[in-house]
Coordinates of C-alpha atoms in Angstrom, one line a residue:
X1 CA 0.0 0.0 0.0
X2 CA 1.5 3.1 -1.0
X3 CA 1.4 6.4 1.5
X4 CA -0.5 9.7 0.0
X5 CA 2.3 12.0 -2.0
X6 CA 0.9 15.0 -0.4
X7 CA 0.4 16.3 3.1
X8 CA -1.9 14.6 5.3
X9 CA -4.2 16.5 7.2
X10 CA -3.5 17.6 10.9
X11 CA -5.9 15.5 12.1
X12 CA -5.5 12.8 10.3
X13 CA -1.5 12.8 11.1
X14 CA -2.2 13.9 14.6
X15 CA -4.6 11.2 15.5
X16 CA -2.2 8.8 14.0
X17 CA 0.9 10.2 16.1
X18 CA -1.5 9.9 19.2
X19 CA -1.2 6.1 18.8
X20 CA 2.4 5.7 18.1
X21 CA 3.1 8.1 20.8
X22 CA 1.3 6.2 23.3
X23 CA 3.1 2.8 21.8
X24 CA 7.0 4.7 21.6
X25 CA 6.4 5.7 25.1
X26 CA 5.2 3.3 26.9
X27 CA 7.5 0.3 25.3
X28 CA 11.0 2.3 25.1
X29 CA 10.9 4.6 28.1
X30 CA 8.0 3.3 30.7
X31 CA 7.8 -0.6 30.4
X32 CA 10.9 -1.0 31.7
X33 CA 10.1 0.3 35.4
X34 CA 7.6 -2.8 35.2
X35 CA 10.1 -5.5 34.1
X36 CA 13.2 -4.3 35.4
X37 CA 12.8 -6.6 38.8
X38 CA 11.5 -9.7 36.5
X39 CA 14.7 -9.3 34.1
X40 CA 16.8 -9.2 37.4
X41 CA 15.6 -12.5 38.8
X42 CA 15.1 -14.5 36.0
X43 CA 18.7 -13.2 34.3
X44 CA 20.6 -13.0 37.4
X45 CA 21.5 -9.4 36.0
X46 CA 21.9 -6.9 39.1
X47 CA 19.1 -3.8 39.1
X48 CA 22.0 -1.1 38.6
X49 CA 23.2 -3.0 35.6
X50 CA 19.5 -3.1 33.9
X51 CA 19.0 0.5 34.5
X52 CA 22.5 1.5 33.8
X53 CA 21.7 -0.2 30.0
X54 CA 18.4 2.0 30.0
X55 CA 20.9 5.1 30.8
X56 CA 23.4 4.2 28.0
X57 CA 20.0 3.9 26.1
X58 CA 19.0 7.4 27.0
X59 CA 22.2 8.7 26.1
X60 CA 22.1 6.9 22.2
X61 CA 19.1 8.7 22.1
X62 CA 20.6 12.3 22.6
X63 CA 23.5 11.5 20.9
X64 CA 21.0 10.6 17.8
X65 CA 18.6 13.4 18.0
X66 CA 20.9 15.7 15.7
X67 CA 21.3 13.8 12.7
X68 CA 17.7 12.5 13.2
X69 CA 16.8 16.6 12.9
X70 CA 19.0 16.5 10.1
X71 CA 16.8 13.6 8.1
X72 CA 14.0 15.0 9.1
X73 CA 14.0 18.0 7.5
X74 CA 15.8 16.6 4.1
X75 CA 13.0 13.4 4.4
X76 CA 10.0 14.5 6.4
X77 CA 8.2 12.8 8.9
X78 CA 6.7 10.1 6.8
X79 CA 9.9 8.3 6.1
X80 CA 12.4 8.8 9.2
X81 CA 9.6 7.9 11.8
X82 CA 8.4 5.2 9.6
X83 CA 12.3 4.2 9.4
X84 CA 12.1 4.5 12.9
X85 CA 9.2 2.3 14.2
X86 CA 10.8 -0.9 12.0
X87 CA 14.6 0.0 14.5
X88 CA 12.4 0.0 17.5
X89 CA 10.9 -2.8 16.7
X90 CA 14.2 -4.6 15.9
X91 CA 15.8 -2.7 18.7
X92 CA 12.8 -4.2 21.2
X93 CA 13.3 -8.2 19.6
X94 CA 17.0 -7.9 20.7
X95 CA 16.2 -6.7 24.1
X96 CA 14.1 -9.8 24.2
X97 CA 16.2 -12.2 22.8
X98 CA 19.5 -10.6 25.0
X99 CA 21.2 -14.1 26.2
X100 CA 23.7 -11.6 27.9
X101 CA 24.1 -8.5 29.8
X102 CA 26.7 -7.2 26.6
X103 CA 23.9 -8.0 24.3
X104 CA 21.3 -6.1 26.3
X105 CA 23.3 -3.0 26.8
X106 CA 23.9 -3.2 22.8
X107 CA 19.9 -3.4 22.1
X108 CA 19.4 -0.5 24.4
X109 CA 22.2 1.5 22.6
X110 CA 19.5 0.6 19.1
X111 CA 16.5 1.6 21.6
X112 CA 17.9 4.9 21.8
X113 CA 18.5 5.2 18.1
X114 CA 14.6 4.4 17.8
X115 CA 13.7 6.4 20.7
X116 CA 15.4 9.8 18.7
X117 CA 13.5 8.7 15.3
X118 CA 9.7 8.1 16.9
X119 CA 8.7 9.8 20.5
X120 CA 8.1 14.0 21.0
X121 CA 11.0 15.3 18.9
X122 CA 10.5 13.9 15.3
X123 CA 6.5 13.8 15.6
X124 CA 7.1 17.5 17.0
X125 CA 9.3 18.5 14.0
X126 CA 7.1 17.0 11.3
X127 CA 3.9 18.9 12.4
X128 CA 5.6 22.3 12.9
X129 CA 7.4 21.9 9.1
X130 CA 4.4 20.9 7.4
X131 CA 1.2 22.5 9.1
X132 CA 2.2 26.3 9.8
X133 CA 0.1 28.0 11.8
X134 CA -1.8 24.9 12.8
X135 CA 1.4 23.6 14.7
X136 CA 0.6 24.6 18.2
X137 CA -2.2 23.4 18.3
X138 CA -1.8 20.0 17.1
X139 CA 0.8 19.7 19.1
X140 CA -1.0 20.6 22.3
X141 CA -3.3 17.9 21.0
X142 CA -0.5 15.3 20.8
X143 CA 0.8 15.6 24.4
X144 CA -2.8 14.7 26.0
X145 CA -2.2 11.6 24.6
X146 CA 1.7 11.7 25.4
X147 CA 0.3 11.9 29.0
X148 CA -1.4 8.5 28.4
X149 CA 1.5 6.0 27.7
X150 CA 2.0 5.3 31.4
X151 CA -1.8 4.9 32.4
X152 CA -2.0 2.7 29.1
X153 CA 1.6 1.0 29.2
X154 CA 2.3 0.1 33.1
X155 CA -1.1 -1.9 33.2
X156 CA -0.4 -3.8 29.5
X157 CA 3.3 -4.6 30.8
X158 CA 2.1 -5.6 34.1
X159 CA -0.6 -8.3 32.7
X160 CA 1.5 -9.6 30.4
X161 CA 4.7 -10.5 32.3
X162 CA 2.7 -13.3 34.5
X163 CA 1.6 -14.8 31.2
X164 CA 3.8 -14.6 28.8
X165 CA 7.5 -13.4 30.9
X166 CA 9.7 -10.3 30.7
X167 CA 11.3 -11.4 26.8
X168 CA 7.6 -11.8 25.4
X169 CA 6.5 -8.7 26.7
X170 CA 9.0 -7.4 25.1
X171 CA 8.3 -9.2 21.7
X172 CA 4.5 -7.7 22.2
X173 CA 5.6 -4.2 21.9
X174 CA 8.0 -4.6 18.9
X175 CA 5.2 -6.2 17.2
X176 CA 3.1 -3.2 17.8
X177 CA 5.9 -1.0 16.5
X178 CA 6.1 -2.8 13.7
X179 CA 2.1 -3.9 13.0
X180 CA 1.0 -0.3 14.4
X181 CA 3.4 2.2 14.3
X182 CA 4.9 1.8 11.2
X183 CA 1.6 1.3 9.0
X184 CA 0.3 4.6 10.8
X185 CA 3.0 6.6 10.2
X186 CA 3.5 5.5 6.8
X187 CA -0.2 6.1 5.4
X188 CA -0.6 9.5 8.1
X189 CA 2.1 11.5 8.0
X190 CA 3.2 14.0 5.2
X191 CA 6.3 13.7 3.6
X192 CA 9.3 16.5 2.9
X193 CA 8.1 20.0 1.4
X194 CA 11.7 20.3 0.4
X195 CA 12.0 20.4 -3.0
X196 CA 14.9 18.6 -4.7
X197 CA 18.3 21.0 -5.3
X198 CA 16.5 23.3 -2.8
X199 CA 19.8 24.3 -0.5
X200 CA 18.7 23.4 3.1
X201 CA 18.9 26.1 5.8
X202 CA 22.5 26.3 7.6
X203 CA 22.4 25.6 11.4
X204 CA 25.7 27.4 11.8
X205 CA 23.8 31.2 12.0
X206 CA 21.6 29.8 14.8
X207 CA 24.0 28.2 16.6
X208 CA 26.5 31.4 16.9
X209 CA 22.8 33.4 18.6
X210 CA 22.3 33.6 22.1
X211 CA 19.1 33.1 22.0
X212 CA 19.9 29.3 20.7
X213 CA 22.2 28.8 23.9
X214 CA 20.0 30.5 26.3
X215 CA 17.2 28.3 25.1
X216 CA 19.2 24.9 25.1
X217 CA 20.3 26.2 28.9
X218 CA 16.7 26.3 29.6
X219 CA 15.4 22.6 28.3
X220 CA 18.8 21.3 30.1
X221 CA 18.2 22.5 33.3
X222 CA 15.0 21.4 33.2
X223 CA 15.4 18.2 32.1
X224 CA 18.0 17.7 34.9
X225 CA 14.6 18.9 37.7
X226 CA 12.5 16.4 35.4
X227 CA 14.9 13.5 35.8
X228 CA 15.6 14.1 39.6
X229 CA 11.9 14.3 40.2
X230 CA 10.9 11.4 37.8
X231 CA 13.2 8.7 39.8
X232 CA 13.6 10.4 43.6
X233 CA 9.6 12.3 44.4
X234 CA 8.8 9.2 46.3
X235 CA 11.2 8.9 48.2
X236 CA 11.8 12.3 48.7
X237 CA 7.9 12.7 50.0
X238 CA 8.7 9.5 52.2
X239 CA 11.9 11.6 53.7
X240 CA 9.3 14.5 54.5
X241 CA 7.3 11.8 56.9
X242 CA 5.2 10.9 54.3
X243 CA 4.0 7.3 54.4
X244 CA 4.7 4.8 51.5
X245 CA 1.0 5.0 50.5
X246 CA 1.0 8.7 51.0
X247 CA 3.7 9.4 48.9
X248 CA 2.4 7.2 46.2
X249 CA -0.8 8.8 46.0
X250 CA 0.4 12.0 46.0
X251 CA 3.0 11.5 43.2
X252 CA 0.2 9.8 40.9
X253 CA -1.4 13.0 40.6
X254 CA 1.4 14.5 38.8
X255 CA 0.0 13.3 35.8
X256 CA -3.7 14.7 36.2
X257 CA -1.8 17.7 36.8
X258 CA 0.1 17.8 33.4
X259 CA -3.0 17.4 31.8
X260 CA -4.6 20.1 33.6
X261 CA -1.7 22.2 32.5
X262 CA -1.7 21.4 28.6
X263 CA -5.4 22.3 28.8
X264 CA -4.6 25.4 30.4
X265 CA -2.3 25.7 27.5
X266 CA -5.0 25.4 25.1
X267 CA -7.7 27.0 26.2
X268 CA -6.2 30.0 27.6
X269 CA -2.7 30.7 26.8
X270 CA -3.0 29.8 22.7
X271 CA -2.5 33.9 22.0
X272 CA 0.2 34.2 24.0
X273 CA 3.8 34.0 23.0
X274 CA 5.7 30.5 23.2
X275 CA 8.7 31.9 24.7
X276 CA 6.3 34.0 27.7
X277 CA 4.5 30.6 28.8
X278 CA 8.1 29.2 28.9
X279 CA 8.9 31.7 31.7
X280 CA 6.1 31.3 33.6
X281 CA 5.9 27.7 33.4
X282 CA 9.6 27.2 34.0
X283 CA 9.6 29.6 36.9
X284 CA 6.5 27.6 38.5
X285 CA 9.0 24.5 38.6
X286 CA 11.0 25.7 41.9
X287 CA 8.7 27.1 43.6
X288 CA 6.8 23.6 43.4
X289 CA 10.4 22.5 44.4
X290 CA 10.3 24.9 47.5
X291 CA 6.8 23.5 48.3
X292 CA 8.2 20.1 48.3
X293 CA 10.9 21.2 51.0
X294 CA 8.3 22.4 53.2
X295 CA 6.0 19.3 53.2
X296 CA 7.8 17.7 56.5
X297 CA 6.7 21.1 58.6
X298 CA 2.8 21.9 56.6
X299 CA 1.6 18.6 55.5
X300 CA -0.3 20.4 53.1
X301 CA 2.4 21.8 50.7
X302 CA 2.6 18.3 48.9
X303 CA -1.2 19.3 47.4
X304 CA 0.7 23.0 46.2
X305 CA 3.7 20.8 45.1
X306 CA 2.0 18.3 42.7
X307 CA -0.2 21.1 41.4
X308 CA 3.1 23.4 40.6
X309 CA 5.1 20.9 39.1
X310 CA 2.3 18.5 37.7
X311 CA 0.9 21.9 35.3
X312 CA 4.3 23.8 34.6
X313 CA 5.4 20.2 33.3
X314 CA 2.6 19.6 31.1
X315 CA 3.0 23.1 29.4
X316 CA 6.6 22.3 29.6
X317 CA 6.5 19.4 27.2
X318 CA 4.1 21.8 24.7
X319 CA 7.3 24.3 25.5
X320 CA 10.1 22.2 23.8
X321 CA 7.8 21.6 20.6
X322 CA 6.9 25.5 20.1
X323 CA 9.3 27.8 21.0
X324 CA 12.1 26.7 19.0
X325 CA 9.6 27.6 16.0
X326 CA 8.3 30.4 17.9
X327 CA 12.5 31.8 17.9
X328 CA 14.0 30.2 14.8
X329 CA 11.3 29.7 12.5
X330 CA 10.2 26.7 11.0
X331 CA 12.6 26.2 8.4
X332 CA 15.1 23.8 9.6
X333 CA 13.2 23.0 12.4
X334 CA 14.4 19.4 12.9
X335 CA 18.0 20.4 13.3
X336 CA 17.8 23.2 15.4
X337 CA 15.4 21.1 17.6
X338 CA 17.8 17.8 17.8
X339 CA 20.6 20.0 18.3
X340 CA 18.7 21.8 21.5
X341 CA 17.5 18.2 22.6
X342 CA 20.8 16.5 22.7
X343 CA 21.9 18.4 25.7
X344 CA 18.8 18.1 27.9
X345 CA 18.3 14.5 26.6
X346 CA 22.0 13.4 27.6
X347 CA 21.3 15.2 31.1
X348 CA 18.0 13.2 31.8
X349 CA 20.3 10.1 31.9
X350 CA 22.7 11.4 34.0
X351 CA 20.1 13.5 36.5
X352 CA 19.0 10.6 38.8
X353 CA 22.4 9.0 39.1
X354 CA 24.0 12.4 40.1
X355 CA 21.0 13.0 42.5
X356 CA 21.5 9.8 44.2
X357 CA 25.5 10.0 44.6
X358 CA 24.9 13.8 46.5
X359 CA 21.9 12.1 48.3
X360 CA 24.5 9.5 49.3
X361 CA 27.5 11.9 50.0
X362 CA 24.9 14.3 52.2
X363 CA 24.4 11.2 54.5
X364 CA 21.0 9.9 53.1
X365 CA 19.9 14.0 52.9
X366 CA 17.6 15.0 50.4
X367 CA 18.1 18.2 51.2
X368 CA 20.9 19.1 49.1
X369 CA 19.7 17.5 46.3
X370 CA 16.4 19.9 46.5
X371 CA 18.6 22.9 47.0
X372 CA 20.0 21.7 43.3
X373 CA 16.4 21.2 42.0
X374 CA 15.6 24.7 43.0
X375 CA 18.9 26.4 41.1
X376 CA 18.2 24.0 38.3
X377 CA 14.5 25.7 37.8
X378 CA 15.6 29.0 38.4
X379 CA 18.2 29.0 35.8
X380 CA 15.8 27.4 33.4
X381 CA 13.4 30.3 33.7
X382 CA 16.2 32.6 33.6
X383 CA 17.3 31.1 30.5
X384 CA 14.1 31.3 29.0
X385 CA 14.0 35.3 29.9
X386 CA 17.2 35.9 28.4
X387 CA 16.1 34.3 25.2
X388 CA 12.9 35.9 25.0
X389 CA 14.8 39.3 25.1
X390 CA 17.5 38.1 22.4
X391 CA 14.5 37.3 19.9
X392 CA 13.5 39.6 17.6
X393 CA 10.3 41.2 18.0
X394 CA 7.1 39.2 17.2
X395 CA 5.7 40.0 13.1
X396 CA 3.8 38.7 11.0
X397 CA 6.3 36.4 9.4
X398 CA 7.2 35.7 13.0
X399 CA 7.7 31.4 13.4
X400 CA 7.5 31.3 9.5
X401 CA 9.7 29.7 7.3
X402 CA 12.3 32.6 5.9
X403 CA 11.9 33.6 2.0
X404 CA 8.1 31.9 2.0

């Protein structure tokens, strides 16, 4: 069956991205909180070695997202994430086949390839370089059901390891890469606008800006806070005098949250700049950090923590799809979004293992750690500021495409 030569329609390719989204997601980056204690006993494998493979994973992926921004704006959409669902579902088969820990920290190295060709930063660049002004929207669209691959993937994984073991879970989700992902994005999403002999846009004027470094600043810093808070909330809640149950509960609602946020985003923040909700949302992030430091004295500062950081992250994630458009145009866009990613992609590996050596160093004191968190948001929304003042001022042909 042979995909459409034109672009698809926004939401046609937006509904299609929703599924592989969920699908990328849940099996490259969620599943394997799920089977990680399964793969330990059955393998013999120690726990720091499995997730020290899903690190190095996380680290082919930032090391990929640049010449992935590269393809994508010579290719489009249509082929490099179609490309990239048949790797992740080759990558995922190895994982499950892996008769060694070597061979399972190779498949993750592939994992992170895939991850770079098929979760937010390709589906992000192919709807900003083909739909205009239609981008932010659909791309508010896309997170909500971003913000669903955990609900959806945690439950799947955790029915099907009883049945069917760790390996053929993981054979289930590269079958749906390759019997859902790929026949969706193949049929869904447009293609390159490039014409053929069309000279591409260089990177190098962007790169020598301030505003790119301010904004790469920004989305690295936060991704460090995201990391931190993505491995060590529980147990920083359960430091606080939390019980385990507590702390759960509380931390489970930082997903409502996000979605509260990106329909904030939506409904009432559409007209206003890309790079102005970065500020606020970024400078929401330490405060909820602050909140979090208070929860062992007023109980109820984990209700003003989870809201904080559960909204500024959902607009967050709408954050690193629109304002590199919003400052640098659409034109290029893959690029000069893989080339921002790769920092703040490399430092959401690193994030939780850093945390944990100064929790370690402090004397089991989250305190420190939290006094990090707290810089780390700052800075980002200080970042933000200072690249929101670099920009030119907002026009007409203002997130367009130069010479169009």
């Amino acid at each position: 069956m042979s995909a459409p030569s034109g672009p698809a329609p926004p939401r046609r390719a937006v509904a299609a991205l929703s599924v592989t989204m969920i699908i990328a997601w849940g099996s490259q980056y969620y599943a394997i909180a799920v089977l990680a204690p399964a793969i330990a006993e059955a393998e013999g494998w120690s726990r720091e070695a499995i997730f020290g493979a899903y690190s190095l994973g996380l680290l082919s992926q930032g090391l990929c997202s640049f010449p992935v921004g590269l393809m994508l704006d010579r290719f489009g959409g249509r082929i490099v994430m179609s490309l990239g669902s048949v790797l992740s579902a080759l990558a995922l088969a190895a994982l499950a086949a892996a008769p060694s820990e070597p061979w399972f920290f190779a498949a993750w190295v592939a994992t992170g390839a895939a991850m770079a060709a098929t979760q937010y930063e390709p589906a992000f660049a192919t709807i900003t370089a083909s739909f205009g002004d239609q981008a932010r929207r659909a791309i508010t669209i896309l997170t909500f059901a971003g913000g669903l691959a955990s609900t959806v993937a945690w439950p799947i994984t955790a029915a099907l390891l009883p049945r069917i073991g760790w390996r053929g879970t993981y054979r289930v989700w590269a079958a749906a890469a390759l019997l859902v992902c790929l026949p969706l994005h193949a049929a869904f999403l447009p293609g390159t606008r490039v014409a053929r002999g069309t000279p591409r846009r260089p990177l190098g004027p962007i790169l020598r800006t301030a505003t790119f470094w301010f904004v790469a600043l920004a989305l690295t810093t936060g991704a460090v806070l995201f990391s931190i808070v993505a491995v060590h909330a529980i147990p920083m809640l359960q430091e606080a005098g939390l019980s385990a149950t507590a702390a759960v509960t509380i931390a489970s609602f930082t997903g409502p949250m996000q979605v509260a946020g990106r329909v904030l985003e939506f409904a009432g923040l559409q007209r206003v700049r890309p790079s102005r909700v970065a500020i606020l949302a970024a400078a929401a992030q330490p405060v909820a950090i602050v909140a979090l430091m208070g929860v062992g004295r007023w109980w109820w500062l984990a209700g003003a923590y989870v809201v904080l950081y559960g909204a500024s992250g959902g607009i967050l994630t709408i954050v690193r799809g629109t304002v590199p458009a919003e400052l640098f145009g659409r034109e290029g866009y893959g690029a000069v979004s893989g080339a921002l990613g790769t920092p703040g992609i490399v430092a959401r590996a690193i994030g939780p293992y850093a945390a944990a050596w100064l929790w370690q160093a402090a004397g089991g004191d989250y305190r420190p750690v939290q006094v990090v968190m707290v810089a780390c948001g700052v800075l980002a929304a200080l970042a933000f500021l200072g690249a929101a003042r670099c920009a030119p001022p907002p026009g007409p042909a203002a997130g367009a495409p130069a010479g169009r």
